């Protein structure tokens, strides 16, 4: 079985159509005792899908980027996998980005602290940056090392892997706070994480322009709009939310003034009570 998966992966790399791979497997795979033709056909299909999952870290059917739900899409039935991925990931942009600015504050820590987003670490590259708005959960592909190893894999559309790496640099800037957040998050969940996430490149202002993102453009737009629309509702969210600096300072100045007013009012009440007590108990 192991060698069969390796052979399928080699076929994928040589851009051999799925029908041809199926025909070869039908001639090579031995039927198990009592196995029906339908069961054998399903085993062949499952073997091909497994090879794709292991070779490309993508589950089938592949979902086009930009959609946040999971509608049905035509499965990969006939063509070679490279042509199929090119048809699914053409880089066509659906959502406008006129007011989208990717400031430094737009990172993984603030998505959690300010927007209250939870994170789902996924092994499926097709799910990367998929936002479930109802549950406020964001899927993030966690294996940066795998992406780095795929830079020369021409099965993916040109620029696809490089842009995926850039999205990780956008979310995980190389600063002490982000490193601390990463280590704590995975430690709390008892998970092992790819330490290459601690070594993401720092994106300069020019690199953070939304126009530089083609394949992941729509998912970034959706995520940024969600982030911008969220208003803080807890004290911790107010503390971390510095998107509107004037409003942030106004809130905390008012909070300090209110706290001091309450404090001194309490002190005066205690002093007045003590004076009354002394008057009655000279």
PDB file of C-alpha atoms in Angstrom:
ATOM      1  CA  UNK A   1       0.000   0.000   0.000  1.00  0.00           C
ATOM      2  CA  UNK A   2       2.850   2.369   0.864  1.00  0.00           C
ATOM      3  CA  UNK A   3       4.506   1.842  -2.520  1.00  0.00           C
ATOM      4  CA  UNK A   4       1.151   2.282  -4.281  1.00  0.00           C
ATOM      5  CA  UNK A   5       0.776   5.752  -2.682  1.00  0.00           C
ATOM      6  CA  UNK A   6       4.338   6.661  -3.700  1.00  0.00           C
ATOM      7  CA  UNK A   7       3.632   5.575  -7.295  1.00  0.00           C
ATOM      8  CA  UNK A   8       0.440   7.635  -7.388  1.00  0.00           C
ATOM      9  CA  UNK A   9       2.326  10.680  -6.091  1.00  0.00           C
ATOM     10  CA  UNK A  10       4.862  10.226  -8.892  1.00  0.00           C
ATOM     11  CA  UNK A  11       1.999  10.072 -11.395  1.00  0.00           C
ATOM     12  CA  UNK A  12       0.580  13.290  -9.959  1.00  0.00           C
ATOM     13  CA  UNK A  13       3.951  14.962 -10.331  1.00  0.00           C
ATOM     14  CA  UNK A  14       4.145  13.859 -13.964  1.00  0.00           C
ATOM     15  CA  UNK A  15       0.711  15.430 -14.615  1.00  0.00           C
ATOM     16  CA  UNK A  16      -0.907  12.121 -15.505  1.00  0.00           C
ATOM     17  CA  UNK A  17      -4.736  12.420 -15.688  1.00  0.00           C
ATOM     18  CA  UNK A  18      -6.816  10.831 -12.952  1.00  0.00           C
ATOM     19  CA  UNK A  19      -8.527   8.450 -15.403  1.00  0.00           C
ATOM     20  CA  UNK A  20      -5.127   7.091 -16.475  1.00  0.00           C
ATOM     21  CA  UNK A  21      -4.052   6.611 -12.852  1.00  0.00           C
ATOM     22  CA  UNK A  22      -7.297   4.775 -12.121  1.00  0.00           C
ATOM     23  CA  UNK A  23      -6.791   2.510 -15.140  1.00  0.00           C
ATOM     24  CA  UNK A  24      -3.254   1.636 -13.977  1.00  0.00           C
ATOM     25  CA  UNK A  25      -4.389   0.920 -10.426  1.00  0.00           C
ATOM     26  CA  UNK A  26      -7.250  -1.254 -11.620  1.00  0.00           C
ATOM     27  CA  UNK A  27      -4.703  -3.426 -13.365  1.00  0.00           C
ATOM     28  CA  UNK A  28      -2.221  -3.542 -10.495  1.00  0.00           C
ATOM     29  CA  UNK A  29      -4.257  -3.673  -7.291  1.00  0.00           C
ATOM     30  CA  UNK A  30      -5.247  -7.148  -6.200  1.00  0.00           C
ATOM     31  CA  UNK A  31      -8.799  -7.735  -5.068  1.00  0.00           C
ATOM     32  CA  UNK A  32      -9.288  -8.831  -1.485  1.00  0.00           C
ATOM     33  CA  UNK A  33     -11.332 -11.990  -0.766  1.00  0.00           C
ATOM     34  CA  UNK A  34     -15.033 -11.278  -1.197  1.00  0.00           C
ATOM     35  CA  UNK A  35     -14.466  -7.747  -2.476  1.00  0.00           C
ATOM     36  CA  UNK A  36     -17.091  -6.516  -4.944  1.00  0.00           C
ATOM     37  CA  UNK A  37     -16.282  -4.495  -8.044  1.00  0.00           C
ATOM     38  CA  UNK A  38     -17.906  -1.432  -6.457  1.00  0.00           C
ATOM     39  CA  UNK A  39     -15.831  -1.801  -3.293  1.00  0.00           C
ATOM     40  CA  UNK A  40     -12.668  -2.214  -5.356  1.00  0.00           C
ATOM     41  CA  UNK A  41     -13.480   0.906  -7.386  1.00  0.00           C
ATOM     42  CA  UNK A  42     -13.974   2.871  -4.162  1.00  0.00           C
ATOM     43  CA  UNK A  43     -10.618   1.602  -2.877  1.00  0.00           C
ATOM     44  CA  UNK A  44      -8.917   2.849  -6.027  1.00  0.00           C
ATOM     45  CA  UNK A  45     -10.567   6.273  -5.713  1.00  0.00           C
ATOM     46  CA  UNK A  46      -9.674   6.466  -2.011  1.00  0.00           C
ATOM     47  CA  UNK A  47      -6.049   5.602  -2.767  1.00  0.00           C
ATOM     48  CA  UNK A  48      -5.782   8.472  -5.241  1.00  0.00           C
ATOM     49  CA  UNK A  49      -7.433  10.920  -2.849  1.00  0.00           C
ATOM     50  CA  UNK A  50      -5.102   9.820  -0.045  1.00  0.00           C
ATOM     51  CA  UNK A  51      -2.062  10.362  -2.248  1.00  0.00           C
ATOM     52  CA  UNK A  52      -3.274  13.904  -3.018  1.00  0.00           C
ATOM     53  CA  UNK A  53      -3.806  14.606   0.677  1.00  0.00           C
ATOM     54  CA  UNK A  54      -0.315  13.427   1.581  1.00  0.00           C
ATOM     55  CA  UNK A  55       1.467  14.937  -1.411  1.00  0.00           C
ATOM     56  CA  UNK A  56      -0.276  18.335  -1.493  1.00  0.00           C
ATOM     57  CA  UNK A  57      -1.814  18.591   2.009  1.00  0.00           C
ATOM     58  CA  UNK A  58      -5.225  19.202   0.460  1.00  0.00           C
ATOM     59  CA  UNK A  59      -8.452  17.332   1.043  1.00  0.00           C
ATOM     60  CA  UNK A  60     -10.681  16.475  -1.906  1.00  0.00           C
ATOM     61  CA  UNK A  61     -12.883  17.918  -3.256  1.00  0.00           C
ATOM     62  CA  UNK A  62     -10.747  21.055  -3.337  1.00  0.00           C
ATOM     63  CA  UNK A  63     -12.602  24.264  -2.424  1.00  0.00           C
ATOM     64  CA  UNK A  64     -11.859  27.504  -4.306  1.00  0.00           C
ATOM     65  CA  UNK A  65     -10.405  30.225  -2.103  1.00  0.00           C
ATOM     66  CA  UNK A  66     -12.555  33.152  -1.084  1.00  0.00           C
ATOM     67  CA  UNK A  67     -15.718  31.374   0.042  1.00  0.00           C
ATOM     68  CA  UNK A  68     -16.401  31.097   3.751  1.00  0.00           C
ATOM     69  CA  UNK A  69     -19.013  28.339   3.593  1.00  0.00           C
ATOM     70  CA  UNK A  70     -18.767  24.885   2.054  1.00  0.00           C
ATOM     71  CA  UNK A  71     -20.937  24.534  -1.035  1.00  0.00           C
ATOM     72  CA  UNK A  72     -20.489  21.603  -3.409  1.00  0.00           C
ATOM     73  CA  UNK A  73     -17.918  21.884  -6.171  1.00  0.00           C
ATOM     74  CA  UNK A  74     -17.194  19.582  -9.101  1.00  0.00           C
ATOM     75  CA  UNK A  75     -14.783  16.892  -7.895  1.00  0.00           C
ATOM     76  CA  UNK A  76     -11.527  16.111  -9.630  1.00  0.00           C
ATOM     77  CA  UNK A  77     -12.567  13.344 -12.008  1.00  0.00           C
ATOM     78  CA  UNK A  78     -10.626  13.422 -15.266  1.00  0.00           C
ATOM     79  CA  UNK A  79      -7.847  15.961 -15.805  1.00  0.00           C
ATOM     80  CA  UNK A  80      -4.400  15.957 -14.252  1.00  0.00           C
ATOM     81  CA  UNK A  81      -4.182  17.471 -10.775  1.00  0.00           C
ATOM     82  CA  UNK A  82      -2.092  20.453 -11.925  1.00  0.00           C
ATOM     83  CA  UNK A  83      -4.748  21.552 -14.438  1.00  0.00           C
ATOM     84  CA  UNK A  84      -7.473  20.979 -11.878  1.00  0.00           C
ATOM     85  CA  UNK A  85      -5.757  23.150  -9.263  1.00  0.00           C
ATOM     86  CA  UNK A  86      -5.173  25.860 -11.865  1.00  0.00           C
ATOM     87  CA  UNK A  87      -8.898  25.909 -12.623  1.00  0.00           C
ATOM     88  CA  UNK A  88      -9.807  26.130  -8.934  1.00  0.00           C
ATOM     89  CA  UNK A  89      -7.111  28.643  -7.956  1.00  0.00           C
ATOM     90  CA  UNK A  90      -7.019  31.073 -10.848  1.00  0.00           C
ATOM     91  CA  UNK A  91      -6.379  34.096  -8.641  1.00  0.00           C
ATOM     92  CA  UNK A  92      -9.592  35.792  -9.750  1.00  0.00           C
ATOM     93  CA  UNK A  93     -10.720  38.399  -7.200  1.00  0.00           C
ATOM     94  CA  UNK A  94     -14.386  38.527  -6.158  1.00  0.00           C
ATOM     95  CA  UNK A  95     -14.380  41.057  -3.313  1.00  0.00           C
ATOM     96  CA  UNK A  96     -13.487  44.742  -3.473  1.00  0.00           C
ATOM     97  CA  UNK A  97     -10.584  46.030  -1.409  1.00  0.00           C
ATOM     98  CA  UNK A  98     -10.935  49.809  -1.687  1.00  0.00           C
ATOM     99  CA  UNK A  99     -10.812  50.496   2.057  1.00  0.00           C
ATOM    100  CA  UNK A 100      -8.738  47.494   3.124  1.00  0.00           C
ATOM    101  CA  UNK A 101      -5.499  48.407   4.882  1.00  0.00           C
ATOM    102  CA  UNK A 102      -3.334  45.726   6.462  1.00  0.00           C
ATOM    103  CA  UNK A 103      -1.811  47.616   9.372  1.00  0.00           C
ATOM    104  CA  UNK A 104       0.696  46.094  11.775  1.00  0.00           C
ATOM    105  CA  UNK A 105      -2.089  45.695  14.332  1.00  0.00           C
ATOM    106  CA  UNK A 106      -3.712  43.119  12.026  1.00  0.00           C
ATOM    107  CA  UNK A 107      -2.048  40.018  13.437  1.00  0.00           C
ATOM    108  CA  UNK A 108      -2.874  36.759  15.168  1.00  0.00           C
ATOM    109  CA  UNK A 109      -2.781  38.123  18.729  1.00  0.00           C
ATOM    110  CA  UNK A 110      -5.132  41.001  18.036  1.00  0.00           C
ATOM    111  CA  UNK A 111      -7.527  38.807  16.085  1.00  0.00           C
ATOM    112  CA  UNK A 112      -7.926  36.929  19.358  1.00  0.00           C
ATOM    113  CA  UNK A 113      -7.658  39.758  21.892  1.00  0.00           C
ATOM    114  CA  UNK A 114      -9.740  42.354  20.031  1.00  0.00           C
ATOM    115  CA  UNK A 115     -12.067  40.403  17.728  1.00  0.00           C
ATOM    116  CA  UNK A 116     -12.488  37.387  20.010  1.00  0.00           C
ATOM    117  CA  UNK A 117     -11.654  34.977  17.177  1.00  0.00           C
ATOM    118  CA  UNK A 118     -10.824  31.371  18.019  1.00  0.00           C
ATOM    119  CA  UNK A 119      -8.346  29.413  15.923  1.00  0.00           C
ATOM    120  CA  UNK A 120      -8.497  26.008  14.309  1.00  0.00           C
ATOM    121  CA  UNK A 121      -5.102  24.665  13.250  1.00  0.00           C
ATOM    122  CA  UNK A 122      -5.710  22.766  10.035  1.00  0.00           C
ATOM    123  CA  UNK A 123      -3.721  20.242   8.009  1.00  0.00           C
ATOM    124  CA  UNK A 124      -5.794  21.069   4.929  1.00  0.00           C
ATOM    125  CA  UNK A 125      -4.176  23.864   2.924  1.00  0.00           C
ATOM    126  CA  UNK A 126      -7.475  24.507   1.121  1.00  0.00           C
ATOM    127  CA  UNK A 127      -8.994  25.572   4.461  1.00  0.00           C
ATOM    128  CA  UNK A 128      -6.282  28.114   5.265  1.00  0.00           C
ATOM    129  CA  UNK A 129      -7.776  31.504   6.337  1.00  0.00           C
ATOM    130  CA  UNK A 130     -11.332  30.199   6.086  1.00  0.00           C
ATOM    131  CA  UNK A 131     -13.447  32.198   8.567  1.00  0.00           C
ATOM    132  CA  UNK A 132     -16.514  30.709  10.199  1.00  0.00           C
ATOM    133  CA  UNK A 133     -18.301  33.926  11.157  1.00  0.00           C
ATOM    134  CA  UNK A 134     -21.081  32.228  13.142  1.00  0.00           C
ATOM    135  CA  UNK A 135     -18.626  30.535  15.498  1.00  0.00           C
ATOM    136  CA  UNK A 136     -15.921  33.223  15.161  1.00  0.00           C
ATOM    137  CA  UNK A 137     -13.374  30.545  14.247  1.00  0.00           C
ATOM    138  CA  UNK A 138     -10.492  30.961  11.807  1.00  0.00           C
ATOM    139  CA  UNK A 139      -8.700  28.019  10.180  1.00  0.00           C
ATOM    140  CA  UNK A 140      -4.932  28.416   9.822  1.00  0.00           C
ATOM    141  CA  UNK A 141      -2.595  26.042   8.012  1.00  0.00           C
ATOM    142  CA  UNK A 142       0.008  25.249  10.635  1.00  0.00           C
ATOM    143  CA  UNK A 143       2.841  23.637   8.682  1.00  0.00           C
ATOM    144  CA  UNK A 144       5.122  26.375   7.443  1.00  0.00           C
ATOM    145  CA  UNK A 145       7.926  23.846   6.981  1.00  0.00           C
ATOM    146  CA  UNK A 146       5.791  21.993   4.440  1.00  0.00           C
ATOM    147  CA  UNK A 147       5.147  25.200   2.492  1.00  0.00           C
ATOM    148  CA  UNK A 148       8.842  26.004   2.396  1.00  0.00           C
ATOM    149  CA  UNK A 149       9.538  22.542   0.996  1.00  0.00           C
ATOM    150  CA  UNK A 150       6.961  23.049  -1.776  1.00  0.00           C
ATOM    151  CA  UNK A 151       8.470  26.160  -3.342  1.00  0.00           C
ATOM    152  CA  UNK A 152       9.766  24.103  -6.277  1.00  0.00           C
ATOM    153  CA  UNK A 153       6.631  21.976  -6.625  1.00  0.00           C
ATOM    154  CA  UNK A 154       5.117  23.208  -9.891  1.00  0.00           C
ATOM    155  CA  UNK A 155       1.841  21.328  -9.389  1.00  0.00           C
ATOM    156  CA  UNK A 156       0.601  24.325  -7.441  1.00  0.00           C
ATOM    157  CA  UNK A 157      -0.215  27.457  -9.471  1.00  0.00           C
ATOM    158  CA  UNK A 158       2.744  29.816  -9.843  1.00  0.00           C
ATOM    159  CA  UNK A 159       3.047  32.036  -6.767  1.00  0.00           C
ATOM    160  CA  UNK A 160       0.508  30.063  -4.731  1.00  0.00           C
ATOM    161  CA  UNK A 161       2.946  28.700  -2.143  1.00  0.00           C
ATOM    162  CA  UNK A 162       4.901  31.957  -1.845  1.00  0.00           C
ATOM    163  CA  UNK A 163       1.686  33.835  -1.152  1.00  0.00           C
ATOM    164  CA  UNK A 164       0.599  31.283   1.452  1.00  0.00           C
ATOM    165  CA  UNK A 165       3.905  31.879   3.244  1.00  0.00           C
ATOM    166  CA  UNK A 166       3.311  35.622   3.058  1.00  0.00           C
ATOM    167  CA  UNK A 167      -0.076  35.233   4.775  1.00  0.00           C
ATOM    168  CA  UNK A 168       1.698  33.495   7.658  1.00  0.00           C
ATOM    169  CA  UNK A 169       4.167  36.387   7.872  1.00  0.00           C
ATOM    170  CA  UNK A 170       1.206  38.757   7.955  1.00  0.00           C
ATOM    171  CA  UNK A 171      -0.409  36.955  10.895  1.00  0.00           C
ATOM    172  CA  UNK A 172       2.764  35.957  12.762  1.00  0.00           C
ATOM    173  CA  UNK A 173       5.153  38.930  12.806  1.00  0.00           C
ATOM    174  CA  UNK A 174       8.579  38.097  14.289  1.00  0.00           C
ATOM    175  CA  UNK A 175       8.215  39.873  17.633  1.00  0.00           C
ATOM    176  CA  UNK A 176       8.499  38.645  21.250  1.00  0.00           C
ATOM    177  CA  UNK A 177       4.750  39.012  21.911  1.00  0.00           C
ATOM    178  CA  UNK A 178       3.787  36.799  18.988  1.00  0.00           C
ATOM    179  CA  UNK A 179       6.375  34.148  19.901  1.00  0.00           C
ATOM    180  CA  UNK A 180       5.082  34.122  23.469  1.00  0.00           C
ATOM    181  CA  UNK A 181       1.489  33.851  22.241  1.00  0.00           C
ATOM    182  CA  UNK A 182       2.338  30.946  19.944  1.00  0.00           C
ATOM    183  CA  UNK A 183       4.163  28.952  22.582  1.00  0.00           C
ATOM    184  CA  UNK A 184       1.438  29.517  25.155  1.00  0.00           C
ATOM    185  CA  UNK A 185      -1.371  28.636  22.734  1.00  0.00           C
ATOM    186  CA  UNK A 186       0.111  25.304  21.726  1.00  0.00           C
ATOM    187  CA  UNK A 187       1.277  24.478  25.265  1.00  0.00           C
ATOM    188  CA  UNK A 188      -2.205  25.124  26.679  1.00  0.00           C
ATOM    189  CA  UNK A 189      -3.721  22.840  24.036  1.00  0.00           C
ATOM    190  CA  UNK A 190      -1.074  20.159  24.500  1.00  0.00           C
ATOM    191  CA  UNK A 191      -0.178  20.306  20.793  1.00  0.00           C
ATOM    192  CA  UNK A 192       3.149  20.205  18.968  1.00  0.00           C
ATOM    193  CA  UNK A 193       3.572  23.132  16.594  1.00  0.00           C
ATOM    194  CA  UNK A 194       5.823  23.860  13.650  1.00  0.00           C
ATOM    195  CA  UNK A 195       8.579  26.006  15.143  1.00  0.00           C
ATOM    196  CA  UNK A 196       9.133  27.613  11.740  1.00  0.00           C
ATOM    197  CA  UNK A 197       6.103  29.761  12.626  1.00  0.00           C
ATOM    198  CA  UNK A 198       8.425  31.505  15.092  1.00  0.00           C
ATOM    199  CA  UNK A 199      10.663  32.513  12.183  1.00  0.00           C
ATOM    200  CA  UNK A 200       8.274  34.277   9.820  1.00  0.00           C
ATOM    201  CA  UNK A 201       9.605  37.220   7.846  1.00  0.00           C
ATOM    202  CA  UNK A 202       8.611  40.747   8.784  1.00  0.00           C
ATOM    203  CA  UNK A 203       6.498  42.289   6.015  1.00  0.00           C
ATOM    204  CA  UNK A 204       7.328  45.847   5.092  1.00  0.00           C
ATOM    205  CA  UNK A 205       4.592  48.391   4.362  1.00  0.00           C
ATOM    206  CA  UNK A 206       4.822  47.787   0.621  1.00  0.00           C
ATOM    207  CA  UNK A 207       4.479  44.032   1.115  1.00  0.00           C
ATOM    208  CA  UNK A 208       1.377  44.451   3.301  1.00  0.00           C
ATOM    209  CA  UNK A 209      -0.685  46.035   0.527  1.00  0.00           C
ATOM    210  CA  UNK A 210      -3.812  43.963  -0.210  1.00  0.00           C
ATOM    211  CA  UNK A 211      -3.108  44.243  -3.947  1.00  0.00           C
ATOM    212  CA  UNK A 212      -0.098  41.977  -3.423  1.00  0.00           C
ATOM    213  CA  UNK A 213      -2.392  39.088  -2.499  1.00  0.00           C
ATOM    214  CA  UNK A 214      -4.071  37.276  -5.363  1.00  0.00           C
ATOM    215  CA  UNK A 215      -4.895  33.716  -4.341  1.00  0.00           C
ATOM    216  CA  UNK A 216      -5.720  34.543  -0.706  1.00  0.00           C
ATOM    217  CA  UNK A 217      -7.075  38.017  -1.447  1.00  0.00           C
ATOM    218  CA  UNK A 218     -10.768  37.355  -0.796  1.00  0.00           C
ATOM    219  CA  UNK A 219     -10.268  35.491   2.463  1.00  0.00           C
ATOM    220  CA  UNK A 220      -8.007  38.267   3.761  1.00  0.00           C
ATOM    221  CA  UNK A 221     -10.613  40.876   2.765  1.00  0.00           C
ATOM    222  CA  UNK A 222     -13.364  38.956   4.598  1.00  0.00           C
ATOM    223  CA  UNK A 223     -11.176  38.539   7.688  1.00  0.00           C
ATOM    224  CA  UNK A 224     -10.062  42.195   7.743  1.00  0.00           C
ATOM    225  CA  UNK A 225     -13.618  43.491   7.334  1.00  0.00           C
ATOM    226  CA  UNK A 226     -14.744  41.247  10.190  1.00  0.00           C
ATOM    227  CA  UNK A 227     -11.863  42.549  12.323  1.00  0.00           C
ATOM    228  CA  UNK A 228     -12.664  46.196  11.525  1.00  0.00           C
ATOM    229  CA  UNK A 229     -16.373  45.824  12.293  1.00  0.00           C
ATOM    230  CA  UNK A 230     -15.904  44.273  15.737  1.00  0.00           C
ATOM    231  CA  UNK A 231     -16.395  46.659  18.658  1.00  0.00           C
ATOM    232  CA  UNK A 232     -14.797  45.869  22.037  1.00  0.00           C
ATOM    233  CA  UNK A 233     -17.237  44.524  24.618  1.00  0.00           C
ATOM    234  CA  UNK A 234     -14.966  43.522  27.523  1.00  0.00           C
ATOM    235  CA  UNK A 235     -12.333  45.350  29.556  1.00  0.00           C
ATOM    236  CA  UNK A 236      -9.546  43.228  28.062  1.00  0.00           C
ATOM    237  CA  UNK A 237     -10.754  43.962  24.525  1.00  0.00           C
ATOM    238  CA  UNK A 238     -10.840  47.702  25.309  1.00  0.00           C
ATOM    239  CA  UNK A 239      -7.268  47.435  26.622  1.00  0.00           C
ATOM    240  CA  UNK A 240      -5.868  45.729  23.522  1.00  0.00           C
ATOM    241  CA  UNK A 241      -7.966  47.647  20.975  1.00  0.00           C
ATOM    242  CA  UNK A 242      -5.825  50.542  19.778  1.00  0.00           C
ATOM    243  CA  UNK A 243      -7.281  50.735  16.272  1.00  0.00           C
ATOM    244  CA  UNK A 244      -8.815  54.116  17.169  1.00  0.00           C
ATOM    245  CA  UNK A 245      -6.189  55.792  19.323  1.00  0.00           C
ATOM    246  CA  UNK A 246      -8.259  58.888  20.273  1.00  0.00           C
ATOM    247  CA  UNK A 247     -11.202  56.729  21.331  1.00  0.00           C
ATOM    248  CA  UNK A 248      -8.833  54.415  23.247  1.00  0.00           C
ATOM    249  CA  UNK A 249      -7.258  57.280  25.225  1.00  0.00           C
ATOM    250  CA  UNK A 250     -10.663  58.888  25.862  1.00  0.00           C
ATOM    251  CA  UNK A 251     -12.067  55.628  27.242  1.00  0.00           C
ATOM    252  CA  UNK A 252      -9.172  54.988  29.614  1.00  0.00           C
ATOM    253  CA  UNK A 253      -8.948  58.608  30.795  1.00  0.00           C
ATOM    254  CA  UNK A 254     -12.663  58.479  31.564  1.00  0.00           C
ATOM    255  CA  UNK A 255     -12.195  55.111  33.294  1.00  0.00           C
ATOM    256  CA  UNK A 256      -9.351  56.483  35.465  1.00  0.00           C
ATOM    257  CA  UNK A 257     -11.323  59.631  36.338  1.00  0.00           C
ATOM    258  CA  UNK A 258     -14.359  57.544  37.254  1.00  0.00           C
ATOM    259  CA  UNK A 259     -12.247  55.200  39.375  1.00  0.00           C
ATOM    260  CA  UNK A 260     -10.605  58.113  41.230  1.00  0.00           C
ATOM    261  CA  UNK A 261     -13.977  59.769  41.781  1.00  0.00           C
ATOM    262  CA  UNK A 262     -15.394  56.568  43.266  1.00  0.00           C
ATOM    263  CA  UNK A 263     -12.256  56.047  45.366  1.00  0.00           C
ATOM    264  CA  UNK A 264     -12.184  59.546  46.873  1.00  0.00           C
ATOM    265  CA  UNK A 265     -15.930  59.457  47.368  1.00  0.00           C
ATOM    266  CA  UNK A 266     -15.520  56.232  49.330  1.00  0.00           C
ATOM    267  CA  UNK A 267     -12.693  57.748  51.394  1.00  0.00           C
ATOM    268  CA  UNK A 268     -14.819  60.777  52.238  1.00  0.00           C
ATOM    269  CA  UNK A 269     -17.733  58.550  53.228  1.00  0.00           C
ATOM    270  CA  UNK A 270     -15.486  56.542  55.553  1.00  0.00           C
ATOM    271  CA  UNK A 271     -14.065  59.727  57.123  1.00  0.00           C
ATOM    272  CA  UNK A 272     -17.567  61.117  57.647  1.00  0.00           C
ATOM    273  CA  UNK A 273     -18.662  57.874  59.266  1.00  0.00           C
ATOM    274  CA  UNK A 274     -15.664  57.922  61.602  1.00  0.00           C
ATOM    275  CA  UNK A 275     -16.395  61.516  62.624  1.00  0.00           C
ATOM    276  CA  UNK A 276     -20.011  60.634  63.445  1.00  0.00           C
ATOM    277  CA  UNK A 277     -18.856  57.625  65.445  1.00  0.00           C
ATOM    278  CA  UNK A 278     -16.417  59.782  67.443  1.00  0.00           C
ATOM    279  CA  UNK A 279     -19.128  62.350  68.075  1.00  0.00           C
ATOM    280  CA  UNK A 280     -21.329  59.717  69.653  1.00  0.00           C
ATOM    281  CA  UNK A 281     -18.426  58.032  71.464  1.00  0.00           C
ATOM    282  CA  UNK A 282     -16.179  60.828  72.768  1.00  0.00           C
TER     283      UNK A 282
END
